[in-house]
Short mmCIF file of C-alpha atoms in Angstrom, two decimals:
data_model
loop_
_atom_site.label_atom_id
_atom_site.label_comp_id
_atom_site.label_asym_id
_atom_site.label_seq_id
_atom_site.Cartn_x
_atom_site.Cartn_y
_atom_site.Cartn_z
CA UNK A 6 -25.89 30.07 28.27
CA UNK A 7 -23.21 27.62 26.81
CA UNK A 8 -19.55 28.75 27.94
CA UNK A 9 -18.38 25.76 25.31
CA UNK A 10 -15.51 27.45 23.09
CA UNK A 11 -16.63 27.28 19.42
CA UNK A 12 -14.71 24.64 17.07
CA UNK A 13 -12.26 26.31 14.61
CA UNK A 14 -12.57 25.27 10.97
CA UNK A 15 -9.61 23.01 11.43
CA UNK A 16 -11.56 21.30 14.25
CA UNK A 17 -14.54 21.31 13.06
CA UNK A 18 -13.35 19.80 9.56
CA UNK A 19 -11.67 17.27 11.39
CA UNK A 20 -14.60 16.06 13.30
CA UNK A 21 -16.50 15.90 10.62
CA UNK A 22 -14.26 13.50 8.89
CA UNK A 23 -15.71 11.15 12.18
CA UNK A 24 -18.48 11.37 12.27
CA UNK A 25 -19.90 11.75 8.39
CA UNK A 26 -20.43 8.48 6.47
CA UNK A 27 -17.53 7.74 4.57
CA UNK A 28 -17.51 8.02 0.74
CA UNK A 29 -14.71 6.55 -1.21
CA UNK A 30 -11.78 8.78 -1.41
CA UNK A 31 -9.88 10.47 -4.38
CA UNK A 32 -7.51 12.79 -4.93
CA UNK A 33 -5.95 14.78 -7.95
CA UNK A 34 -3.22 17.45 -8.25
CA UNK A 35 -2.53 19.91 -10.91
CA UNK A 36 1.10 21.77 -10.79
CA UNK A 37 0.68 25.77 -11.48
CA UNK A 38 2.94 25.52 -14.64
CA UNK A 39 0.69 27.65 -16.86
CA UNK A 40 -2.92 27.47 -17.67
CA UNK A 41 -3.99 24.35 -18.63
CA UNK A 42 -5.09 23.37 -22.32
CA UNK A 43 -8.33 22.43 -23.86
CA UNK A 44 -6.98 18.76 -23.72
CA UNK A 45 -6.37 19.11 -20.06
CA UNK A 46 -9.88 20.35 -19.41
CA UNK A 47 -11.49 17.89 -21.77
CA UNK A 48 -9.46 14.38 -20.65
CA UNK A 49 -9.63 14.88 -17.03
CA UNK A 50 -10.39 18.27 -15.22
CA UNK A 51 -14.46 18.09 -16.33
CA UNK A 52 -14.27 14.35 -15.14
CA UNK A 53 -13.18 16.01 -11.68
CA UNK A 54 -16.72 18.40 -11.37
CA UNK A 55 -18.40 15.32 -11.82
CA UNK A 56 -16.51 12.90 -9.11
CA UNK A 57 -17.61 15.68 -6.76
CA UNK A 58 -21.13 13.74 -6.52
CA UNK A 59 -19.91 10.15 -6.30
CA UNK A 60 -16.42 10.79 -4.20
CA UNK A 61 -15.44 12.06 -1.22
CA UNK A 62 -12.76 14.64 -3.42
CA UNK A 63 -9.56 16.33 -2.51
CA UNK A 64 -8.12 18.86 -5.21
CA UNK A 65 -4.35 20.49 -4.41
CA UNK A 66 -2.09 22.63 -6.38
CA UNK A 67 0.73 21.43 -6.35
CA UNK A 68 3.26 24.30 -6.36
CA UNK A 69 6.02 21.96 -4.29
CA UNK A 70 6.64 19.81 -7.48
CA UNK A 71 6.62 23.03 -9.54
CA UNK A 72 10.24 24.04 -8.00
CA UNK A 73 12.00 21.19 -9.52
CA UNK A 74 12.81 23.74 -12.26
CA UNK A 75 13.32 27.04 -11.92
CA UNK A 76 10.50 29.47 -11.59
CA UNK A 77 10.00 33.20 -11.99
CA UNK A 78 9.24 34.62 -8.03
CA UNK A 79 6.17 36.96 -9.42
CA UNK A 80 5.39 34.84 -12.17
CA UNK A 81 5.25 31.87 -10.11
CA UNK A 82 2.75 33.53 -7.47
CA UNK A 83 0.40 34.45 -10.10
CA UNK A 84 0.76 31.09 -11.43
CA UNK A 85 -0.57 29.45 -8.06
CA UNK A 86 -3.23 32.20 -7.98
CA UNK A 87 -4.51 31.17 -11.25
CA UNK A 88 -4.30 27.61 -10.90
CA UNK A 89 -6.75 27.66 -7.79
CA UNK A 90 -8.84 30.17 -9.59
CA UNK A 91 -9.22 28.14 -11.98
CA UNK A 92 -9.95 25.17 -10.15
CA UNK A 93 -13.13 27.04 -8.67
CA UNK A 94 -14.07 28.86 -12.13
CA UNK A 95 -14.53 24.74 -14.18
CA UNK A 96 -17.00 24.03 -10.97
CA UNK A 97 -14.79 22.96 -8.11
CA UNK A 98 -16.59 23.48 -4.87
CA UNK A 99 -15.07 23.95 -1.50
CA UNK A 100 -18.09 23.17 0.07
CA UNK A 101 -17.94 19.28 -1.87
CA UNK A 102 -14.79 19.23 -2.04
CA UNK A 103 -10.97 19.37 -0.19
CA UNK A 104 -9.40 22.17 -2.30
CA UNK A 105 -6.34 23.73 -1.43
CA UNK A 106 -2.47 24.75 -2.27
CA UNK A 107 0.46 22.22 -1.65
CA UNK A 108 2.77 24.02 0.04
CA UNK A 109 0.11 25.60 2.72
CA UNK A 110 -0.02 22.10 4.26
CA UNK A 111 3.61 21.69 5.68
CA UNK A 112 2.86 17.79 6.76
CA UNK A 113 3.06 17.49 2.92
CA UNK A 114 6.91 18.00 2.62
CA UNK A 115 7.41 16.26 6.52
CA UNK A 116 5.52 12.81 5.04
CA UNK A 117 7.78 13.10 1.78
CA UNK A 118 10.90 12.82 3.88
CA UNK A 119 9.69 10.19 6.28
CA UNK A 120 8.71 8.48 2.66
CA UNK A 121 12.00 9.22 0.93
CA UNK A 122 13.93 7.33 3.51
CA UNK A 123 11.48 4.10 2.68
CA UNK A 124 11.90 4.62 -1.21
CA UNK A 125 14.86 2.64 -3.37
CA UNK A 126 17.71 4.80 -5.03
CA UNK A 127 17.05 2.34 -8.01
CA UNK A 128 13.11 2.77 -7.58
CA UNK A 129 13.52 6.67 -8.81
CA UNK A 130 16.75 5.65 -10.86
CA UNK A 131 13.54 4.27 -12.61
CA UNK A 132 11.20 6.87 -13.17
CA UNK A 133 10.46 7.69 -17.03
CA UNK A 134 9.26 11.35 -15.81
CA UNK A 135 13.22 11.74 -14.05
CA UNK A 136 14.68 10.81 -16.86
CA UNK A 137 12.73 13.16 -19.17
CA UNK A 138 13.14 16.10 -17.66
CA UNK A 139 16.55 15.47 -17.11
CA UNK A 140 17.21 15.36 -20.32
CA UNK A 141 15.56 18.67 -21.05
CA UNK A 142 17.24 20.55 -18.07
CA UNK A 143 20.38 19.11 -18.10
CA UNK A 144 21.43 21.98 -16.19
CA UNK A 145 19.97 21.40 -13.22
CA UNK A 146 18.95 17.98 -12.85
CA UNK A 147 18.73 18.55 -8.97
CA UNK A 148 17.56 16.35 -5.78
CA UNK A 149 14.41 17.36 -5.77
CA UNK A 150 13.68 16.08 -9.49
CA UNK A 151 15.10 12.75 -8.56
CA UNK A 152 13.16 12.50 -5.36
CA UNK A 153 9.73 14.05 -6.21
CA UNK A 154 8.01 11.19 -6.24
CA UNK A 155 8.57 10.51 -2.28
CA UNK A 156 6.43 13.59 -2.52
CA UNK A 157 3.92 12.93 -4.49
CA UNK A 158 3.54 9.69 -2.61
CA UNK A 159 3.36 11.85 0.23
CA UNK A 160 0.50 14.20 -1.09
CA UNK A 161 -1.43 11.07 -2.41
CA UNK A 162 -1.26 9.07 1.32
CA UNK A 163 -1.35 11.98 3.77
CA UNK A 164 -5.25 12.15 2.67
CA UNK A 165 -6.22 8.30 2.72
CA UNK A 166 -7.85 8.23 -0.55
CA UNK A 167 -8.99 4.94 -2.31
CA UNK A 168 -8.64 6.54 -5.53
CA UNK A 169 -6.46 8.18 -7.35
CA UNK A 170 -7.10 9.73 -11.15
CA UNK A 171 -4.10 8.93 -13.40
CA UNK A 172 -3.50 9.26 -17.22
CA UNK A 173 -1.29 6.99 -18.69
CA UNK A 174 1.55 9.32 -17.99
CA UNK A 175 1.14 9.21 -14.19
CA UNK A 176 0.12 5.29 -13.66
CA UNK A 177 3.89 4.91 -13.22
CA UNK A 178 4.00 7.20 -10.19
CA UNK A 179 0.86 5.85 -8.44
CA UNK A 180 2.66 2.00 -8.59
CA UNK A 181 5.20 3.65 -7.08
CA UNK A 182 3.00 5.22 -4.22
CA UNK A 183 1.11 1.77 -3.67
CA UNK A 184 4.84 0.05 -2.98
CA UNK A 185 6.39 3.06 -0.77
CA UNK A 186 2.58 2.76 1.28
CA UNK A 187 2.88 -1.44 1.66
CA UNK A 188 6.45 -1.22 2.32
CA UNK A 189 6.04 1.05 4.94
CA UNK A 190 2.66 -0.81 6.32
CA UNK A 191 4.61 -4.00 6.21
CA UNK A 192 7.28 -2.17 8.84
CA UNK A 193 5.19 -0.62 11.01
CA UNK A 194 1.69 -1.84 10.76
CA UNK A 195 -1.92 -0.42 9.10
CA UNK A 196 -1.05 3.31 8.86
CA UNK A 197 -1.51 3.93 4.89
CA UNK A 198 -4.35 2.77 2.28
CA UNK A 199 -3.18 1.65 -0.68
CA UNK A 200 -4.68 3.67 -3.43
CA UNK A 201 -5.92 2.10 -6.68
CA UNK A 202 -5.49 3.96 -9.95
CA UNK A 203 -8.53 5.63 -11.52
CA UNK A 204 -8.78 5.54 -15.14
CA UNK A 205 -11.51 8.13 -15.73
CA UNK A 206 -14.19 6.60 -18.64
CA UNK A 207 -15.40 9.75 -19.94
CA UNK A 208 -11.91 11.27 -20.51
CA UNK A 209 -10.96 12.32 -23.93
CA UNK A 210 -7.76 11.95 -25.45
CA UNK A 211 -7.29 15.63 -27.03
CA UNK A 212 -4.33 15.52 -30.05
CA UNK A 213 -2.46 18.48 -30.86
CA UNK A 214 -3.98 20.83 -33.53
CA UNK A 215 -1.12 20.92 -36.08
CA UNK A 216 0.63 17.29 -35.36
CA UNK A 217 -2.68 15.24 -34.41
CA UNK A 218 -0.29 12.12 -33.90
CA UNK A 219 0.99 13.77 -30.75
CA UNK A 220 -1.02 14.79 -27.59
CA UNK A 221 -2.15 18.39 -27.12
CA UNK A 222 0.26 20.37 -24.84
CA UNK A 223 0.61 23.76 -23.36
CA UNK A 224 4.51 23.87 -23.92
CA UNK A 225 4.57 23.27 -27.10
CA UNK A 226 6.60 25.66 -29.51
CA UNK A 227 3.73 26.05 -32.17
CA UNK A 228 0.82 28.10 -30.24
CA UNK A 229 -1.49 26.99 -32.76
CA UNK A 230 -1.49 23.49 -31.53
CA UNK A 231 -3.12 24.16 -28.32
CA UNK A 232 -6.17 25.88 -27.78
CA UNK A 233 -4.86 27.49 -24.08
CA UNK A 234 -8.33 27.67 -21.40
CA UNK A 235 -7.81 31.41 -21.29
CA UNK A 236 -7.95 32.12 -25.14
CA UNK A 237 -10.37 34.66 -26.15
CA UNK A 238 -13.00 33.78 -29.04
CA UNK A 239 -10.99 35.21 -31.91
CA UNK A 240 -8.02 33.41 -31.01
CA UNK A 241 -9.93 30.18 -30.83
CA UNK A 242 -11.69 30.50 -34.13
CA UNK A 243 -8.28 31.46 -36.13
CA UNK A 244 -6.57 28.32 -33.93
CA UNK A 245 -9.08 25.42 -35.06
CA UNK A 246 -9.30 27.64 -38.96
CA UNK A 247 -5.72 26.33 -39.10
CA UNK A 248 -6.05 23.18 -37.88
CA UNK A 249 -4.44 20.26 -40.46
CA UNK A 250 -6.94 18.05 -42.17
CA UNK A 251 -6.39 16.04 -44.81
CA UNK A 252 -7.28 16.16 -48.50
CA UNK A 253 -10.53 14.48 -48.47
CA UNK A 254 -12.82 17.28 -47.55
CA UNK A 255 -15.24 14.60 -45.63
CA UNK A 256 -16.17 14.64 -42.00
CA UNK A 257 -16.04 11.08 -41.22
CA UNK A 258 -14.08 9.15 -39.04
CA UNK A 259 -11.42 6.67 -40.25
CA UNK A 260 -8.10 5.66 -40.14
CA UNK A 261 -5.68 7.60 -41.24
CA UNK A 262 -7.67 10.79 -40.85
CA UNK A 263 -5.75 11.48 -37.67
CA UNK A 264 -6.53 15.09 -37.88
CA UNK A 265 -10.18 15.46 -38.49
CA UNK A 266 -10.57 12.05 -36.26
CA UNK A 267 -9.37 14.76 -33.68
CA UNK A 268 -11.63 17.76 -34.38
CA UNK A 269 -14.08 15.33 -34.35
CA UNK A 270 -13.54 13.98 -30.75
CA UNK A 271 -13.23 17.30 -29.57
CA UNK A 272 -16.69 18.15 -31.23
CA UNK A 273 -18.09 15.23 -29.70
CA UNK A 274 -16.55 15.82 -25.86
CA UNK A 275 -17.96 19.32 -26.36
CA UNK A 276 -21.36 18.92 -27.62
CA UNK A 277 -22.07 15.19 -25.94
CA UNK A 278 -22.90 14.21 -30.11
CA UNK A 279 -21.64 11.11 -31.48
CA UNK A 280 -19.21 10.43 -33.98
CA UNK A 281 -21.52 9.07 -36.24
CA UNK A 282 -24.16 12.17 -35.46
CA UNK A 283 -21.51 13.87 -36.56
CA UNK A 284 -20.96 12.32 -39.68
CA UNK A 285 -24.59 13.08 -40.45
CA UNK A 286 -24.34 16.44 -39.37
CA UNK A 287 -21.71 17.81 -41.92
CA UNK A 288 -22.34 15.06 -44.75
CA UNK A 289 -22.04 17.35 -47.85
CA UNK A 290 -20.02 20.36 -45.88
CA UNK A 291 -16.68 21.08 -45.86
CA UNK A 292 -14.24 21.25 -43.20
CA UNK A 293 -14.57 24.76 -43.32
CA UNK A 294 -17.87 24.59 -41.71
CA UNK A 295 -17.15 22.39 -39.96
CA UNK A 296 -13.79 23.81 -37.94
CA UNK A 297 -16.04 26.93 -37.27
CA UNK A 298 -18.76 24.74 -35.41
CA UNK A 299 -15.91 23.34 -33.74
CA UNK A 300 -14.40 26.89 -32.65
CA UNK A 301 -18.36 28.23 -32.04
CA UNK A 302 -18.78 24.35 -29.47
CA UNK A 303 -15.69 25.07 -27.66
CA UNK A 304 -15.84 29.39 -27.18
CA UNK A 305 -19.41 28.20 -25.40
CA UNK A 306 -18.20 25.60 -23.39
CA UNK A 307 -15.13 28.01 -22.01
CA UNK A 308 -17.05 31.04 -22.28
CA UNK A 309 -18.55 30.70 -18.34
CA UNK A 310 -15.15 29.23 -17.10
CA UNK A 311 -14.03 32.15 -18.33
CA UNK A 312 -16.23 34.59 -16.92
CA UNK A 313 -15.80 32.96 -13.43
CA UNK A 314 -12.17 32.89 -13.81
CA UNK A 315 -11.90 36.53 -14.14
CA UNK A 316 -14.35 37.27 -11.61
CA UNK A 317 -12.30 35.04 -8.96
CA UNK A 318 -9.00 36.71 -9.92
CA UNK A 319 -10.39 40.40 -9.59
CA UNK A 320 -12.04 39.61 -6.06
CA UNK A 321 -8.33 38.88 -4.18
CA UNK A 322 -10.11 38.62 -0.25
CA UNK A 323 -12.08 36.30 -1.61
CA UNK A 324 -9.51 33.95 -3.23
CA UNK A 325 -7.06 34.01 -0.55
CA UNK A 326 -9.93 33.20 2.08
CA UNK A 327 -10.69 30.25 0.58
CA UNK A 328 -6.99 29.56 0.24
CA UNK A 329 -6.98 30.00 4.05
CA UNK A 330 -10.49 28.10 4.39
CA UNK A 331 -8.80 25.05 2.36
CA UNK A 332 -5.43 24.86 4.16
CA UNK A 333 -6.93 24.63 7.24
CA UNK A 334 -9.07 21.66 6.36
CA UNK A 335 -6.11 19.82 4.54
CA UNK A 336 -4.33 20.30 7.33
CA UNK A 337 -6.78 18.53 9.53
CA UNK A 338 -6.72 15.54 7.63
CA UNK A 339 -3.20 15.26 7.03
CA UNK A 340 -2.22 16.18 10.47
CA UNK A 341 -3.75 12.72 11.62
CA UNK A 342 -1.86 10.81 9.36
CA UNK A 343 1.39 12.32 9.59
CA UNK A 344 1.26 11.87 13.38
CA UNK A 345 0.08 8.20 12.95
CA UNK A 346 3.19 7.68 11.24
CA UNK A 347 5.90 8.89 13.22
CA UNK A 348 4.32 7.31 16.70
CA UNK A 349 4.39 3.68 14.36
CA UNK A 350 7.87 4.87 13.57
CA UNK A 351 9.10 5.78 17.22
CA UNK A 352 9.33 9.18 16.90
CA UNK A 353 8.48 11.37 20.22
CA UNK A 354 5.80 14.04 20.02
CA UNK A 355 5.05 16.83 21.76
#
C-alpha cells in the first residue's frame, strides 16, 4: 500500500501546468461593477466560451481595480458573487478553464508593486482611462486610480499568457503591460512573456438603444439604452419597442440608419443571419415587427444564462467552492512567477 501523501489541488494544478502540452495562453478580466450589458455579452464575453477550445484560458474578477472608487461593503460582495456566477452561467468552465476572483490570489497585488516601481510617473500621467475617471470623481482621484495599471500589468504577467483580449478601450493598457514586462526583462533577464493584443473577429460592436452613435453601456442614465443580462422578458420587449429608428420604415442597412444598422447587428450576432438575410427577411414589414423579433432573438439567447445564473446564486456551497477550487489553482501559477521575479530581483526568500 502506497504511504505517498496525496497532491493538493494547488499541487496538483501546478504540476499539471508541466507536464500537459502547452496551448497558447490568454487571459481576460471583468471588474464586478454591475451586471454586464447585452453589448458586453455580445462583443466579447461569448467570444470567451469559445477560446475555451483553442486557448489555454484564464478568467478573473477583478474586484482589486473595482476599489478605485468607492464601493458599497454588501453591495460590493454581492457584486463579486454575481460576477463569477455569471461567468459560469454564459458557459465558463472550471474544468477548461483558470477562473477565479482577483483579490483571492495575493501575488496579484505583491507583482503590482514590484511592477509599479518599474513603471514611469509620466507613463500613467498618460493613461486616457486616469484621466477619465478623474474627471468624473474629482473627489477622489486617489493612488490607486493613478497606479492601476501596475496592476493590471500585474494580473496580465503573473499568468504568462500569449494573449490577451482587448477592445479598443483597453489596447492602451496592454502597450503599457508589454513595456513594464520588456523593461523589466531587459533588467533582470527572461522572467515575463510579452503578451500580444487579441482583437477578437467575431465580436460585435453593440450601440446604445436610444443614442445608436454611442456604445451600449450599463451606466448610462437612460435605462432604456441598455438591455442589462439580467432583464426579464417584459423588460426586454418594452426596451427594444422603444428603440429609435428612423423615418423610413425599411429594414435595410445603410448609412445614416445608425439606429436600425444597430438592431440589425444585434439581430444578426443573435441569430448567426446575415445582414442581407435580414433584409430579405422583413422586406415589406415594419420596424414594429421587426423590434419584436429582435426582443423574441435576444429573451432566447439570455433565457438559459439566465436560468443558470439563478441556479448558481441560490446554491452558495457550491459557488464559494469553486471560488476556493479557482484560487487555489491561480495561485499555483502565479506563485511561480512572482517568486521568479524577486530571486532575478535579489530579493531573499524563505
Amino acid at each position: 500500500m502506497s504511504t505517498q501523501n496525496p497532491m493538493t489541488p494547488a499541487e496538483t494544478a501546478e504540476n499539471q501546468e508541466h507536464t500537459a502540452p502547452r496551448k497558447k495562453r490568454a487571459l481576460s478580466c471583468i471588474q464586478p461593477s454591475g451586471i454586464p450589458t447585452l453589448g458586453n455579452y455580445l462583443g466579447a464575453m461569448r467570444n470567451w466560451v469559445g477560446m475555451q477550445d483553442e486557448f489555454d484560458c484564464a478568467f478573473a474578477v477583478a474586484d482589486l481595480h473595482a476599489i478605485t472608487v468607492r464601493q458599497e461593503p454588501a453591495k460590493f460582495r454581492r457584486q463579486i458573487n454575481e460576477m463569477f456566477a455569471l461567468l459560469l452561467a454564459i458557459g465558463l468552465d472550471p474544468e477548461k478553464s483558470l477562473l477565479f476572483v482577483q483579490s483571492h490570489v495575493p501575488a496579484h497585488a505583491e507583482l503590482a508593486w514590484l511592477l509599479a516601481c518599474h513603471t514611469q510617473f509620466g507613463e500613467l500621467s498618460r493613461m486616457t482611462q486616469f484621466k477619465d475617471k478623474a474627471a468624473k470623481h474629482a473627489d477622489n482621484i486617489n493612488l490607486g486610480l493613478f497606479a492601476y495599471p501596475a496592476l493590471m500589468a500585474a494580473d496580465i504577467l503573473l499568468y504568462q499568457p500569449d494573449y490577451v483580449p482587448v477592445g479598443a478601450d483597453q489596447k492602451q493598457h496592454c502597450e503599457l503591460t508589454r513595456d513594464i514586462a520588456i523593461r523589466f526583462n531587459n533588467l533582470y533577464g527572461n522572467v515575463f512573456t510579452i503578451p500580444e493584443p487579441y482583437i477578437m473577429k467575431n465580436g460585435a460592436r453593440i450601440r446604445s438603444l436610444q443614442e445608436p452613435t454611442r456604445k451600449m453601456s450599463k451606466s448610462d442614465e437612460n435605462a432604456n439604452a441598455y438591455i442589462s443580462l439580467k432583464d426579464d422578458p417584459d423588460t426586454i420587449l418594452r426596451k427594444f419597442k422603444r428603440a429609435v429608428t428612423d423615418s423610413d420604415a425599411c429594414v435595410r442597412y445603410a448609412e445614416g440608419k445608425d439606429g436600425v444598422n444597430n438592431l440589425m447587428e444585434i439581430y444578426s450576432a443573435v441569430t448567426g443571419r446575415t445582414l442581407p438575410e435580414i433584409e430579405r427577411e422583413f422586406e415589406g414589414k415594419g420596424y414594429g415587427d421587426f423590434k419584436a423579433a429582435v426582443a423574441e432573438a435576444v429573451i432566447e439567447e439570455l433565457r438559459p444564462i439566465q436560468q443558470r445564473f439563478d441556479e448558481y446564486m441560490k446554491d452558495k456551497a457550491q459557488l464559494e467552492a469553486l471560488m476556493k477550487q479557482g484560487a487555489e489553482r491561480a495561485y499555483a501559477v502565479a506563485r511561480r512567477t512572482l517568486s521568479k521575479a524577486m530571486k532575478k530581483m535579489g530579493f531573499v526568500l524563505v
